[in-house]
mmCIF file of C-alpha atoms in Angstrom:
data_model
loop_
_atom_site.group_PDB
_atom_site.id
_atom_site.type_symbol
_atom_site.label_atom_id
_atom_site.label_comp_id
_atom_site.label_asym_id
_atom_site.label_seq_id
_atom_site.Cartn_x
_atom_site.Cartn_y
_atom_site.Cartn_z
ATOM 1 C CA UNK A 1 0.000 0.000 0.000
ATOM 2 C CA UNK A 2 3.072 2.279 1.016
ATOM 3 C CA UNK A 3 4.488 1.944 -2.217
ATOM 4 C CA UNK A 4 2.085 2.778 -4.180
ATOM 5 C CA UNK A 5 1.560 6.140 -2.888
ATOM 6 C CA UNK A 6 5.174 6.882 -2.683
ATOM 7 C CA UNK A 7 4.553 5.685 -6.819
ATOM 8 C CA UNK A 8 2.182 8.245 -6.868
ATOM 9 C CA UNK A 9 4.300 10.959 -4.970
ATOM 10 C CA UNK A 10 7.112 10.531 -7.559
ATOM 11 C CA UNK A 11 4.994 10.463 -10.357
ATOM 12 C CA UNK A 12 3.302 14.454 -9.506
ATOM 13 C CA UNK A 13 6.948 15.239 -8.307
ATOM 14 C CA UNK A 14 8.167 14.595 -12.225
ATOM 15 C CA UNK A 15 5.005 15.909 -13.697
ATOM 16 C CA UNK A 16 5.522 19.310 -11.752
ATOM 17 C CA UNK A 17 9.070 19.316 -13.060
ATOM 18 C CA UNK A 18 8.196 18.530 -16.396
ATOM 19 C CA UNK A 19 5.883 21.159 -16.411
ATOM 20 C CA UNK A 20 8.241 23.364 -14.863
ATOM 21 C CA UNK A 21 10.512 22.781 -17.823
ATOM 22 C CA UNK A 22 7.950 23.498 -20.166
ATOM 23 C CA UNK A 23 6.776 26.598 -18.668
ATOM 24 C CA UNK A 24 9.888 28.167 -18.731
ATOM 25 C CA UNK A 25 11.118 26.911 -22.386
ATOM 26 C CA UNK A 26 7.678 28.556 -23.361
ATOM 27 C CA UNK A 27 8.401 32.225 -21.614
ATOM 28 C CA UNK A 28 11.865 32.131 -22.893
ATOM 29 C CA UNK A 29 11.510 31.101 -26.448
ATOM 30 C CA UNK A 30 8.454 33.470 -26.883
ATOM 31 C CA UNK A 31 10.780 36.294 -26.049
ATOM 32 C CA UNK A 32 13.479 35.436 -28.152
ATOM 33 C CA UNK A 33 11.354 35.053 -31.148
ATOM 34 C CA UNK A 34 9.750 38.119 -30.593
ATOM 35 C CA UNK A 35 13.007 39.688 -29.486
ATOM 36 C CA UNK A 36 14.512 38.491 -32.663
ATOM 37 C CA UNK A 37 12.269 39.903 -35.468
ATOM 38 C CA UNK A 38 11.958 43.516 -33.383
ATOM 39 C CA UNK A 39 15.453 43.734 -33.160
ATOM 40 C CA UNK A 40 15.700 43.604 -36.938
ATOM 41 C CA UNK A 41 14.144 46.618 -36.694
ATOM 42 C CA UNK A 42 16.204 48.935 -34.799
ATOM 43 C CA UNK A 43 17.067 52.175 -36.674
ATOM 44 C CA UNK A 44 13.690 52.110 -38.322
ATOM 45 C CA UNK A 45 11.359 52.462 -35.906
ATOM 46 C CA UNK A 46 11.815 55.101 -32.864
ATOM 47 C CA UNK A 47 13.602 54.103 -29.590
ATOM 48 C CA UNK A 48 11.112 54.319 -27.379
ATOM 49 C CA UNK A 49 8.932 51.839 -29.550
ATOM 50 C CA UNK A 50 11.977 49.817 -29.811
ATOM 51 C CA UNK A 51 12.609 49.026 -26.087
ATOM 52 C CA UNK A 52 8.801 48.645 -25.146
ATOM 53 C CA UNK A 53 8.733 46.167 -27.713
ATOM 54 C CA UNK A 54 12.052 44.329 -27.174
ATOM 55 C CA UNK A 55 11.352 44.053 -23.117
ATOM 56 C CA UNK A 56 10.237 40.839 -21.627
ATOM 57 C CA UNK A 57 5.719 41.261 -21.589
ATOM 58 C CA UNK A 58 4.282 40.596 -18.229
ATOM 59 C CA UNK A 59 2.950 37.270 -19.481
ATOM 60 C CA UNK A 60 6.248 36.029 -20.018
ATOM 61 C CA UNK A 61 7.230 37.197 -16.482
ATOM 62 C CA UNK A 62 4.510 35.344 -15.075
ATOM 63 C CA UNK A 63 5.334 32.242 -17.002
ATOM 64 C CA UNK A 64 8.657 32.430 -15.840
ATOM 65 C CA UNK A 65 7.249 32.364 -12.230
ATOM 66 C CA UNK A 66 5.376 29.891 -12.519
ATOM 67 C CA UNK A 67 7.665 27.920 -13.672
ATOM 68 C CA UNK A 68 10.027 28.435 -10.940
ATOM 69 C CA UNK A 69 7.043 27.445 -8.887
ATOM 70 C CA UNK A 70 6.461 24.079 -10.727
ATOM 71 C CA UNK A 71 9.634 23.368 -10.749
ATOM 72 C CA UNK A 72 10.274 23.761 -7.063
ATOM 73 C CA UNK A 73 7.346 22.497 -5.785
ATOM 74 C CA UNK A 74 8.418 19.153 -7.815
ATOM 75 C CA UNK A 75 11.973 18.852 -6.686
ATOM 76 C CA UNK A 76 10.925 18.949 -3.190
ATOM 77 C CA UNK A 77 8.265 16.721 -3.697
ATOM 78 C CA UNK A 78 10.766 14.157 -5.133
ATOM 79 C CA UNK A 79 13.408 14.769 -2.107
ATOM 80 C CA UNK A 80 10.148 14.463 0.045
ATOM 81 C CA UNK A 81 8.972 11.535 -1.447
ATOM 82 C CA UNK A 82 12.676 9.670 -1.555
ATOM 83 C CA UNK A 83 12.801 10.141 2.111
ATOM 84 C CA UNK A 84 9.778 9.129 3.328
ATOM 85 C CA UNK A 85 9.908 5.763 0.542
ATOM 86 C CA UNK A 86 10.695 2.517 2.560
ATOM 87 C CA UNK A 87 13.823 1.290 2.001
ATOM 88 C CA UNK A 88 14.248 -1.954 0.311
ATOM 89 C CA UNK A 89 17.038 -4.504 2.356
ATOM 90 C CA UNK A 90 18.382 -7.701 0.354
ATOM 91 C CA UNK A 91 16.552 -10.892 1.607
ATOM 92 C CA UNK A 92 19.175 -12.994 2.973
#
């Protein structure tokens, strides 16, 4: 019974850092795409447009976070989860 919830525990634990990990690739390539094809641009449109256009949007910021968040919560889940597992002993 035990070890199928600690199966369980390590299962969400990689899930969360999966997602983690796809969160963040997300934010990050969305601004470099974007970042990318505006910076192509510099010297043809103004500089204020420029820079409001080539900073990071608040949905990527929030992305970020919660990826940080996923990606936490899931590593201590998995150190949780590998230290509260029974330990398995060699059957003499």
């Amino acid at each position: 019974m035990k070890s199928s919830i600690t199966r369980r525990v390590h299962a969400v634990a990689g899930a969360l850092v999966v997602l983690g990990v796809v969160f963040a690739f997300t934010a990050l390539f969305s601004y470099f795409i974007r970042y990318s094809q505006v910076d192509s641009l510099i010297g043809s449109i103004e500089s204020d447009l420029y820079l409001r256009l080539s900073q990071m949007f608040a949905a990527e910021k929030a992305l970020l976070t919660l990826s940080g968040i996923t990606l936490s919560a899931g590593i201590v889940l998995g150190i949780i989860g590998a230290v509260t597992s029974p330990r398995h002993t060699a059957g003499v």
